[in-house]
mmCIF file of C-alpha atoms and ligand atoms in Angstrom:
data_model
loop_
_atom_site.group_PDB
_atom_site.id
_atom_site.type_symbol
_atom_site.label_atom_id
_atom_site.label_comp_id
_atom_site.label_asym_id
_atom_site.label_seq_id
_atom_site.Cartn_x
_atom_site.Cartn_y
_atom_site.Cartn_z
ATOM 1 C CA MET A 1 161.042 128.974 64.352
ATOM 2 C CA SER A 2 161.478 128.655 68.022
ATOM 3 C CA VAL A 3 162.972 131.558 69.891
ATOM 4 C CA ILE A 4 166.141 131.311 71.929
ATOM 5 C CA ILE A 5 166.415 133.700 74.630
ATOM 6 C CA SER A 6 169.398 134.298 76.992
ATOM 7 C CA SER A 7 169.003 133.382 80.651
ATOM 8 C CA HIS A 8 170.610 136.634 81.275
ATOM 9 C CA SER A 9 167.847 138.655 79.738
ATOM 10 C CA PRO A 10 165.891 140.496 82.445
ATOM 11 C CA ASN A 11 162.358 139.116 81.090
ATOM 12 C CA ALA A 12 163.741 135.330 80.497
ATOM 13 C CA VAL A 13 161.936 133.920 83.446
ATOM 14 C CA THR A 14 158.545 135.788 82.954
ATOM 15 C CA ARG A 15 158.508 135.021 79.235
ATOM 16 C CA ALA A 16 159.176 131.326 79.893
ATOM 17 C CA VAL A 17 156.386 131.234 82.570
ATOM 18 C CA ASP A 18 153.953 132.979 80.102
ATOM 19 C CA VAL A 19 154.763 130.247 77.517
ATOM 20 C CA LEU A 20 154.161 127.695 80.160
ATOM 21 C CA ASN A 21 151.051 129.106 81.614
ATOM 22 C CA SER A 22 149.474 129.332 78.063
ATOM 23 C CA GLY A 23 150.111 125.656 77.468
ATOM 24 C CA GLY A 24 153.265 125.915 75.441
ATOM 25 C CA LEU A 25 156.629 124.108 75.671
ATOM 26 C CA VAL A 26 159.943 125.616 77.045
ATOM 27 C CA GLY A 27 163.419 124.467 76.396
ATOM 28 C CA LEU A 28 164.565 124.395 80.006
ATOM 29 C CA PRO A 29 168.358 124.426 81.070
ATOM 30 C CA THR A 30 169.285 122.180 83.862
ATOM 31 C CA GLU A 31 172.691 121.095 85.253
ATOM 32 C CA THR A 32 172.389 117.638 83.518
ATOM 33 C CA VAL A 33 170.849 118.221 79.953
ATOM 34 C CA TYR A 34 168.305 120.514 78.605
ATOM 35 C CA GLY A 35 164.627 119.654 79.291
ATOM 36 C CA LEU A 36 161.498 120.096 77.269
ATOM 37 C CA ALA A 37 159.080 121.447 79.834
ATOM 38 C CA ALA A 38 155.335 121.769 80.084
ATOM 39 C CA ARG A 39 153.060 122.407 83.080
ATOM 40 C CA ALA A 40 152.446 119.113 84.573
ATOM 41 C CA ASP A 41 148.816 119.998 85.356
ATOM 42 C CA ASN A 42 147.984 120.748 81.773
ATOM 43 C CA ASP A 43 147.305 117.397 79.947
ATOM 44 C CA GLU A 44 147.055 119.067 76.628
ATOM 45 C CA ALA A 45 150.575 120.701 76.977
ATOM 46 C CA VAL A 46 151.992 117.365 78.325
ATOM 47 C CA ALA A 47 150.601 115.630 75.339
ATOM 48 C CA LYS A 48 152.513 118.081 73.115
ATOM 49 C CA ILE A 49 155.772 116.956 74.731
ATOM 50 C CA TYR A 50 155.176 113.229 73.377
ATOM 51 C CA VAL A 51 154.395 114.576 70.073
ATOM 52 C CA ALA A 52 157.376 116.950 69.816
ATOM 53 C CA LYS A 53 159.813 114.295 70.743
ATOM 54 C CA GLY A 54 158.128 111.388 68.855
ATOM 55 C CA ARG A 55 158.053 109.579 72.192
ATOM 56 C CA PRO A 56 155.660 106.596 72.833
ATOM 57 C CA SER A 57 153.116 107.517 75.488
ATOM 58 C CA GLY A 58 154.057 104.594 77.735
ATOM 59 C CA HIS A 59 157.458 106.315 78.657
ATOM 60 C CA PRO A 60 156.712 108.574 81.585
ATOM 61 C CA LEU A 61 158.372 111.867 82.305
ATOM 62 C CA ILE A 62 160.115 113.400 85.165
ATOM 63 C CA LEU A 63 158.349 116.083 87.339
ATOM 64 C CA HIS A 64 160.702 119.038 88.161
ATOM 65 C CA ILE A 65 159.911 120.971 91.397
ATOM 66 C CA SER A 66 161.609 124.076 92.831
ATOM 67 C CA ASP A 67 161.900 122.991 96.390
ATOM 68 C CA ILE A 68 161.909 119.970 98.525
ATOM 69 C CA SER A 69 158.785 121.388 100.398
ATOM 70 C CA GLU A 70 156.804 120.646 97.207
ATOM 71 C CA LEU A 71 157.556 116.875 97.331
ATOM 72 C CA HIS A 72 154.530 116.012 99.477
ATOM 73 C CA ARG A 73 152.140 117.504 96.919
ATOM 74 C CA TYR A 74 153.166 115.088 94.255
ATOM 75 C CA ALA A 75 154.298 111.957 96.092
ATOM 76 C CA VAL A 76 152.838 109.897 99.084
ATOM 77 C CA ASN A 77 154.221 107.216 101.266
ATOM 78 C CA ILE A 78 157.608 108.520 100.906
ATOM 79 C CA PRO A 79 160.230 106.172 102.678
ATOM 80 C CA ARG A 80 162.584 107.729 105.100
ATOM 81 C CA GLU A 81 165.801 106.860 103.089
ATOM 82 C CA ALA A 82 164.230 108.731 100.125
ATOM 83 C CA LEU A 83 163.551 111.854 102.300
ATOM 84 C CA THR A 84 167.009 111.924 103.572
ATOM 85 C CA LEU A 85 168.448 111.741 99.959
ATOM 86 C CA ALA A 86 166.209 114.471 98.869
ATOM 87 C CA GLN A 87 167.340 116.586 101.874
ATOM 88 C CA GLN A 88 171.003 116.175 101.052
ATOM 89 C CA CYS A 89 171.138 115.883 97.357
ATOM 90 C CA TRP A 90 168.651 118.588 96.042
ATOM 91 C CA PRO A 91 168.969 120.715 94.106
ATOM 92 C CA GLY A 92 170.965 118.046 92.086
ATOM 93 C CA PRO A 93 171.225 115.413 89.534
ATOM 94 C CA LEU A 94 169.147 112.800 91.481
ATOM 95 C CA THR A 95 165.636 111.668 90.537
ATOM 96 C CA LEU A 96 163.501 109.723 93.104
ATOM 97 C CA LEU A 97 160.901 107.315 91.865
ATOM 98 C CA LEU A 98 157.892 107.407 94.422
ATOM 99 C CA HIS A 99 154.242 106.579 94.752
ATOM 100 C CA LYS A 100 152.330 109.475 92.985
ATOM 101 C CA SER A 101 149.759 111.644 94.660
ATOM 102 C CA ALA A 102 146.246 112.026 93.167
ATOM 103 C CA GLU A 103 147.343 115.538 91.715
ATOM 104 C CA VAL A 104 149.799 113.930 89.282
ATOM 105 C CA SER A 105 148.238 113.036 85.929
ATOM 106 C CA HIS A 106 148.465 109.516 84.440
ATOM 107 C CA LEU A 107 149.651 111.299 81.186
ATOM 108 C CA VAL A 108 152.896 112.353 82.984
ATOM 109 C CA THR A 109 153.471 108.956 84.563
ATOM 110 C CA GLY A 110 152.727 106.877 81.373
ATOM 111 C CA GLY A 111 149.611 105.287 83.192
ATOM 112 C CA ARG A 112 151.683 104.121 86.357
ATOM 113 C CA ASP A 113 151.079 104.927 89.937
ATOM 114 C CA THR A 114 154.587 105.971 90.404
ATOM 115 C CA VAL A 115 156.185 109.324 89.644
ATOM 116 C CA ALA A 116 159.743 110.304 89.086
ATOM 117 C CA ILE A 117 160.618 113.747 90.815
ATOM 118 C CA ARG A 118 163.780 115.973 91.037
ATOM 119 C CA VAL A 119 164.843 119.477 91.996
ATOM 120 C CA PRO A 120 167.303 120.582 89.127
ATOM 121 C CA ALA A 121 170.330 122.610 90.305
ATOM 122 C CA ASN A 122 169.983 125.461 87.886
ATOM 123 C CA ASP A 123 168.853 128.864 89.327
ATOM 124 C CA CYS A 124 167.071 129.984 86.226
ATOM 125 C CA ALA A 125 165.045 126.773 85.937
ATOM 126 C CA LEU A 126 164.344 126.976 89.586
ATOM 127 C CA SER A 127 162.963 130.553 89.248
ATOM 128 C CA ILE A 128 160.797 129.449 86.332
ATOM 129 C CA ILE A 129 159.291 126.647 88.053
ATOM 130 C CA ASP A 130 158.725 128.625 91.262
ATOM 131 C CA LEU A 131 157.007 131.319 89.470
ATOM 132 C CA CYS A 132 154.930 128.954 87.532
ATOM 133 C CA GLY A 133 153.489 127.820 90.866
ATOM 134 C CA HIS A 134 153.269 124.127 89.677
ATOM 135 C CA ALA A 135 155.644 121.303 88.760
ATOM 136 C CA VAL A 136 156.728 120.988 85.165
ATOM 137 C CA ALA A 137 157.089 117.618 83.431
ATOM 138 C CA ALA A 138 160.251 117.614 81.274
ATOM 139 C CA PRO A 139 162.061 114.843 79.368
ATOM 140 C CA SER A 140 165.297 115.632 77.812
ATOM 141 C CA ALA A 141 164.721 117.968 75.028
ATOM 142 C CA ASN A 142 165.864 115.783 72.042
ATOM 143 C CA VAL A 143 164.198 113.632 69.487
ATOM 144 C CA PHE A 144 163.261 110.313 71.100
ATOM 145 C CA GLY A 145 166.215 108.017 71.005
ATOM 146 C CA HIS A 146 168.620 110.632 70.064
ATOM 147 C CA VAL A 147 171.600 112.082 72.098
ATOM 148 C CA SER A 148 170.343 114.331 74.797
ATOM 149 C CA PRO A 149 171.067 118.156 74.424
ATOM 150 C CA SER A 150 173.708 119.883 76.433
ATOM 151 C CA THR A 151 173.367 123.304 74.759
ATOM 152 C CA ALA A 152 170.278 125.489 73.694
ATOM 153 C CA GLN A 153 171.356 125.094 70.162
ATOM 154 C CA HIS A 154 171.195 121.415 70.408
ATOM 155 C CA VAL A 155 167.534 121.712 71.648
ATOM 156 C CA HIS A 156 166.987 123.923 68.475
ATOM 157 C CA ASP A 157 168.672 121.426 66.176
ATOM 158 C CA ASP A 158 166.471 118.538 67.277
ATOM 159 C CA LEU A 159 163.163 120.165 67.891
ATOM 160 C CA GLY A 160 163.077 123.371 65.807
ATOM 161 C CA ASP A 161 159.629 124.999 66.065
ATOM 162 C CA ARG A 162 158.041 122.251 68.154
ATOM 163 C CA VAL A 163 159.397 124.160 71.058
ATOM 164 C CA ASP A 164 157.931 127.631 71.789
ATOM 165 C CA LEU A 165 160.888 129.136 73.658
ATOM 166 C CA ILE A 166 164.379 127.905 74.519
ATOM 167 C CA VAL A 167 166.083 129.518 77.528
ATOM 168 C CA ASP A 168 169.733 129.483 76.805
ATOM 169 C CA ASP A 169 171.900 129.128 79.847
ATOM 170 C CA GLY A 170 175.005 127.992 78.263
ATOM 171 C CA ASN A 171 176.729 124.460 78.486
ATOM 172 C CA CYS A 172 175.089 122.045 81.008
ATOM 173 C CA SER A 173 177.548 121.573 83.697
ATOM 174 C CA ILE A 174 177.295 117.879 84.328
ATOM 175 C CA GLY A 175 176.247 116.788 80.745
ATOM 176 C CA VAL A 176 174.625 113.467 81.520
ATOM 177 C CA GLU A 177 171.210 112.916 82.822
ATOM 178 C CA SER A 178 170.254 112.430 86.544
ATOM 179 C CA THR A 179 170.572 109.268 88.359
ATOM 180 C CA ILE A 180 167.153 107.547 88.873
ATOM 181 C CA VAL A 181 166.559 105.465 92.032
ATOM 182 C CA ASP A 182 163.273 103.613 92.534
ATOM 183 C CA PHE A 183 162.026 103.676 96.175
ATOM 184 C CA THR A 184 158.675 101.929 95.434
ATOM 185 C CA ALA A 185 160.017 98.422 95.761
ATOM 186 C CA SER A 186 161.207 96.690 99.007
ATOM 187 C CA HIS A 187 164.799 97.774 98.196
ATOM 188 C CA PRO A 188 166.039 100.758 96.448
ATOM 189 C CA GLN A 189 166.878 100.035 92.811
ATOM 190 C CA LEU A 190 168.906 101.980 90.302
ATOM 191 C CA LEU A 191 166.945 102.476 87.343
ATOM 192 C CA ARG A 192 169.572 104.628 85.609
ATOM 193 C CA PRO A 193 173.179 105.574 86.600
ATOM 194 C CA GLY A 194 173.605 109.301 86.045
ATOM 195 C CA GLY A 195 175.074 112.556 87.383
ATOM 196 C CA PHE A 196 174.912 111.664 90.978
ATOM 197 C CA PRO A 197 177.413 108.719 91.748
ATOM 198 C CA VAL A 198 175.620 105.842 93.227
ATOM 199 C CA GLU A 199 178.439 105.241 95.753
ATOM 200 C CA ASP A 200 177.600 108.775 97.240
ATOM 201 C CA ILE A 201 173.822 107.635 97.425
ATOM 202 C CA GLU A 202 174.895 104.514 99.245
ATOM 203 C CA SER A 203 176.862 106.280 101.824
ATOM 204 C CA ILE A 204 174.163 108.830 102.398
ATOM 205 C CA ILE A 205 171.410 106.123 102.990
ATOM 206 C CA GLY A 206 173.913 103.771 104.766
ATOM 207 C CA GLY A 207 172.815 100.818 102.440
ATOM 208 C CA LYS A 208 172.988 99.239 98.981
ATOM 209 C CA VAL A 209 171.334 100.459 95.889
ATOM 210 C CA HIS A 210 170.331 97.215 94.118
ATOM 211 C CA GLU A 211 170.377 96.472 90.423
ATOM 212 C CA PRO A 212 166.880 96.662 88.969
ATOM 213 C CA SER A 213 164.736 93.504 88.832
ATOM 214 C CA GLY A 214 161.398 93.007 87.145
ATOM 215 C CA ASP A 215 160.292 94.904 84.117
ATOM 216 C CA ALA A 216 162.629 97.394 82.571
ATOM 217 C CA ARG A 217 160.668 100.306 83.927
ATOM 218 C CA ALA A 218 162.718 103.188 82.498
ATOM 219 C CA SER A 219 163.038 103.866 78.916
ATOM 220 C CA GLY A 220 166.634 104.788 79.855
ATOM 221 C CA MET A 221 166.915 101.076 80.409
ATOM 222 C CA LEU A 222 166.187 100.136 76.828
ATOM 223 C CA ALA A 223 169.350 98.454 75.175
ATOM 224 C CA SER A 224 169.595 100.955 72.418
ATOM 225 C CA HIS A 225 169.213 104.603 73.244
ATOM 226 C CA TYR A 226 171.039 107.988 73.207
ATOM 227 C CA SER A 227 172.458 107.205 69.683
ATOM 228 C CA PRO A 228 174.238 109.570 67.288
ATOM 229 C CA ASP A 229 173.836 108.600 63.758
ATOM 230 C CA CYS A 230 177.410 107.416 63.237
ATOM 231 C CA ARG A 231 178.596 103.947 64.792
ATOM 232 C CA VAL A 232 180.021 104.012 68.084
ATOM 233 C CA VAL A 233 182.857 101.302 68.774
ATOM 234 C CA LEU A 234 184.112 100.840 72.342
ATOM 235 C CA VAL A 235 187.615 100.126 73.327
ATOM 236 C CA GLN A 236 189.448 99.633 76.656
ATOM 237 C CA ASP A 237 192.393 101.943 76.210
ATOM 238 C CA MET A 238 194.035 104.520 74.001
ATOM 239 C CA ASP A 239 196.442 101.859 72.297
ATOM 240 C CA GLU A 240 193.456 99.918 71.074
ATOM 241 C CA ALA A 241 191.735 103.136 69.834
ATOM 242 C CA LEU A 242 194.653 104.259 67.933
ATOM 243 C CA ALA A 243 195.220 100.823 66.300
ATOM 244 C CA LEU A 244 191.453 100.694 65.337
ATOM 245 C CA GLN A 245 191.580 104.364 63.989
ATOM 246 C CA THR A 246 194.257 103.504 61.496
ATOM 247 C CA LEU A 247 192.126 100.742 60.077
ATOM 248 C CA THR A 248 188.879 102.709 60.022
ATOM 249 C CA PRO A 249 188.176 105.388 57.471
ATOM 250 C CA HIS A 250 186.209 108.459 58.610
ATOM 251 C CA SER A 251 186.687 107.522 62.294
ATOM 252 C CA ARG A 252 187.327 109.936 65.307
ATOM 253 C CA ILE A 253 188.479 109.108 68.674
ATOM 254 C CA LEU A 254 186.261 110.635 71.304
ATOM 255 C CA GLU A 255 188.255 112.961 73.562
ATOM 256 C CA HIS A 256 188.268 111.547 77.000
ATOM 257 C CA SER A 257 189.888 112.072 80.283
ATOM 258 C CA ASP A 258 190.362 110.341 83.504
ATOM 259 C CA ASN A 259 188.598 113.252 85.104
ATOM 260 C CA TYR A 260 185.116 111.769 84.645
ATOM 261 C CA PRO A 261 183.237 114.910 85.234
ATOM 262 C CA LEU A 262 185.176 116.556 82.372
ATOM 263 C CA TYR A 263 184.553 113.586 80.013
ATOM 264 C CA ALA A 264 180.811 113.607 80.809
ATOM 265 C CA ALA A 265 180.455 117.394 80.385
ATOM 266 C CA SER A 266 181.589 117.073 76.644
ATOM 267 C CA LEU A 267 180.180 113.636 75.703
ATOM 268 C CA TYR A 268 176.968 114.479 74.034
ATOM 269 C CA ALA A 269 178.583 117.673 72.334
ATOM 270 C CA GLN A 270 181.213 115.428 70.927
ATOM 271 C CA MET A 271 178.696 112.769 69.606
ATOM 272 C CA ARG A 272 176.623 115.544 67.937
ATOM 273 C CA GLN A 273 179.679 117.186 66.414
ATOM 274 C CA ALA A 274 180.794 113.701 64.985
ATOM 275 C CA ASP A 275 177.523 113.630 63.019
ATOM 276 C CA ILE A 276 177.855 117.220 61.693
ATOM 277 C CA ASP A 277 181.320 116.375 60.496
ATOM 278 C CA LYS A 278 179.872 113.214 58.711
ATOM 279 C CA MET A 279 182.072 110.965 60.621
ATOM 280 C CA ALA A 280 181.283 107.103 59.983
ATOM 281 C CA VAL A 281 182.653 105.865 63.315
ATOM 282 C CA ILE A 282 183.428 107.271 66.827
ATOM 283 C CA ILE A 283 186.046 105.187 68.791
ATOM 284 C CA ALA A 284 185.276 105.630 72.598
ATOM 285 C CA VAL A 285 187.565 104.533 75.483
ATOM 286 C CA LEU A 286 185.383 103.227 78.274
ATOM 287 C CA PRO A 287 185.775 104.721 81.668
ATOM 288 C CA LEU A 288 185.900 102.658 84.810
ATOM 289 C CA SER A 289 182.648 102.053 86.700
ATOM 290 C CA THR A 290 183.334 104.475 89.449
ATOM 291 C CA GLY A 291 181.687 107.838 90.055
ATOM 292 C CA LEU A 292 180.520 109.548 86.897
ATOM 293 C CA GLY A 293 182.340 106.767 84.965
ATOM 294 C CA SER A 294 179.316 104.457 85.420
ATOM 295 C CA ALA A 295 176.844 106.859 83.595
ATOM 296 C CA ILE A 296 179.404 107.439 80.834
ATOM 297 C CA ARG A 297 179.930 103.653 80.371
ATOM 298 C CA ASP A 298 176.057 103.236 80.322
ATOM 299 C CA ARG A 299 175.540 105.852 77.637
ATOM 300 C CA LEU A 300 178.425 104.876 75.353
ATOM 301 C CA THR A 301 177.357 101.187 75.629
ATOM 302 C CA LYS A 302 173.731 102.035 74.667
ATOM 303 C CA ALA A 303 174.886 104.261 71.923
ATOM 304 C CA SER A 304 177.154 101.391 70.551
ATOM 305 C CA PHE A 305 174.166 99.070 70.013
ATOM 306 C CA LEU A 306 173.329 98.760 66.378
HETATM 307 O O1 TXA B 1 168.648 114.717 83.956
HETATM 308 C C1 TXA B 1 167.489 114.343 83.720
HETATM 309 O O2 TXA B 1 166.916 113.493 84.334
HETATM 310 C C2 TXA B 1 166.889 115.183 82.534
HETATM 311 C C3 TXA B 1 166.729 116.476 82.735
HETATM 312 C C4 TXA B 1 165.819 117.303 81.829
HETATM 313 O O3 TXA B 1 166.047 116.709 84.037
HETATM 314 N N1 TXA B 1 165.654 114.492 82.194
HETATM 315 C C5 TXA B 1 165.661 113.210 81.666
HETATM 316 O O4 TXA B 1 164.353 112.714 81.237
HETATM 317 O O5 TXA B 1 166.567 112.501 81.331
HETATM 318 P P1 TXA B 1 164.007 111.594 80.306
HETATM 319 O O6 TXA B 1 162.629 111.555 80.209
HETATM 320 O O7 TXA B 1 164.870 111.729 79.020
HETATM 321 O O8 TXA B 1 164.322 110.300 81.014
HETATM 322 C C6 TXA B 1 163.540 110.093 82.244
HETATM 323 C C7 TXA B 1 163.585 108.640 82.514
HETATM 324 C C8 TXA B 1 163.054 107.719 81.376
HETATM 325 O O9 TXA B 1 163.918 106.666 81.144
HETATM 326 C C9 TXA B 1 161.700 107.241 82.119
HETATM 327 O O10 TXA B 1 161.116 106.193 81.462
HETATM 328 C C10 TXA B 1 161.936 107.198 83.534
HETATM 329 O O11 TXA B 1 162.860 108.425 83.519
HETATM 330 N N2 TXA B 1 160.853 107.444 84.258
HETATM 331 C C11 TXA B 1 159.933 108.623 84.444
HETATM 332 N N3 TXA B 1 158.985 108.354 85.262
HETATM 333 C C12 TXA B 1 158.908 107.147 85.500
HETATM 334 C C13 TXA B 1 158.172 106.188 86.274
HETATM 335 N N4 TXA B 1 157.017 106.639 86.824
HETATM 336 N N5 TXA B 1 158.394 104.841 86.236
HETATM 337 C C14 TXA B 1 159.538 104.394 85.638
HETATM 338 N N6 TXA B 1 160.475 105.214 84.862
HETATM 339 C C15 TXA B 1 160.154 106.505 84.917
HETATM 340 MG MG1 MG B 2 166.016 111.309 77.399
#
């Protein structure tokens, strides 16, 4: 069985670093969702991430660094707008896609010459990465295609003893994954809406973030992803939700709020709970596409594909 250790335990950071430095996997708390971390310079350890998740090797991982000063170690030819964003938004739920440096293994990038990088806003994660002395590669700590984990227990439920140590820092404050912006094309492109609202990114860079074109480069862009076992049916408002619920056995209306940060924070835990409670159908009221509403809509829409 994997071990869960409280982030408040005095030796949580050193134990996590010991596991990472000996080639193991750590369930790492972040402000978005829990990650499944390995030292990014240890190919054998990174390979274990793909096996533990059942993730195809062509799906690249995000590098997590503890400080913006580390950015130039892993990325080259960084556009000015990307640097401005990093300065203003990190630590925070924003991932930048950049050209990789020679130091980044192709195992992390799924064979590409680009690398996704972020600084997570979680003090415990930052201490672990800092003491490790190297970036860690960390996808969300769920089985591939399943709902991301927003608690340490979720990580344990999905991965069991495939993760060596889980650092429990409570509920993730944001609850949906980071926003990913690609700065390797001629215009910035949004690969995944997430915890950092795209409107805020546009106002910081003083320009538009475009819809992605070309190949669907992020697995988060696959049509079906982030799914619970039960069916997810989308509706526009509460009246429609109530009408549908009376017609649908074993259905539950997802608790939602016009306060989108609140909605996002409980989204994945609610999906997982519906499976535990053996619900057949979740009825979800779609938020508007503003602020965190865009990320919630995206995850609900993907979860609703059959
Ligand atoms: O909030 C988050 O971003 C969380 C926490 C743990 O940091 N991580 C996360 O990782 O959501 P993951 O692996 O579940 O999603 C990362 C996404 C995937 O869709 C992956 O394809 C994309 O980032 N990605 C990573 N590197 C990429 C690259 N070089 N090119 C294109 N997409 C990339
Ligand atoms: Mg994921």
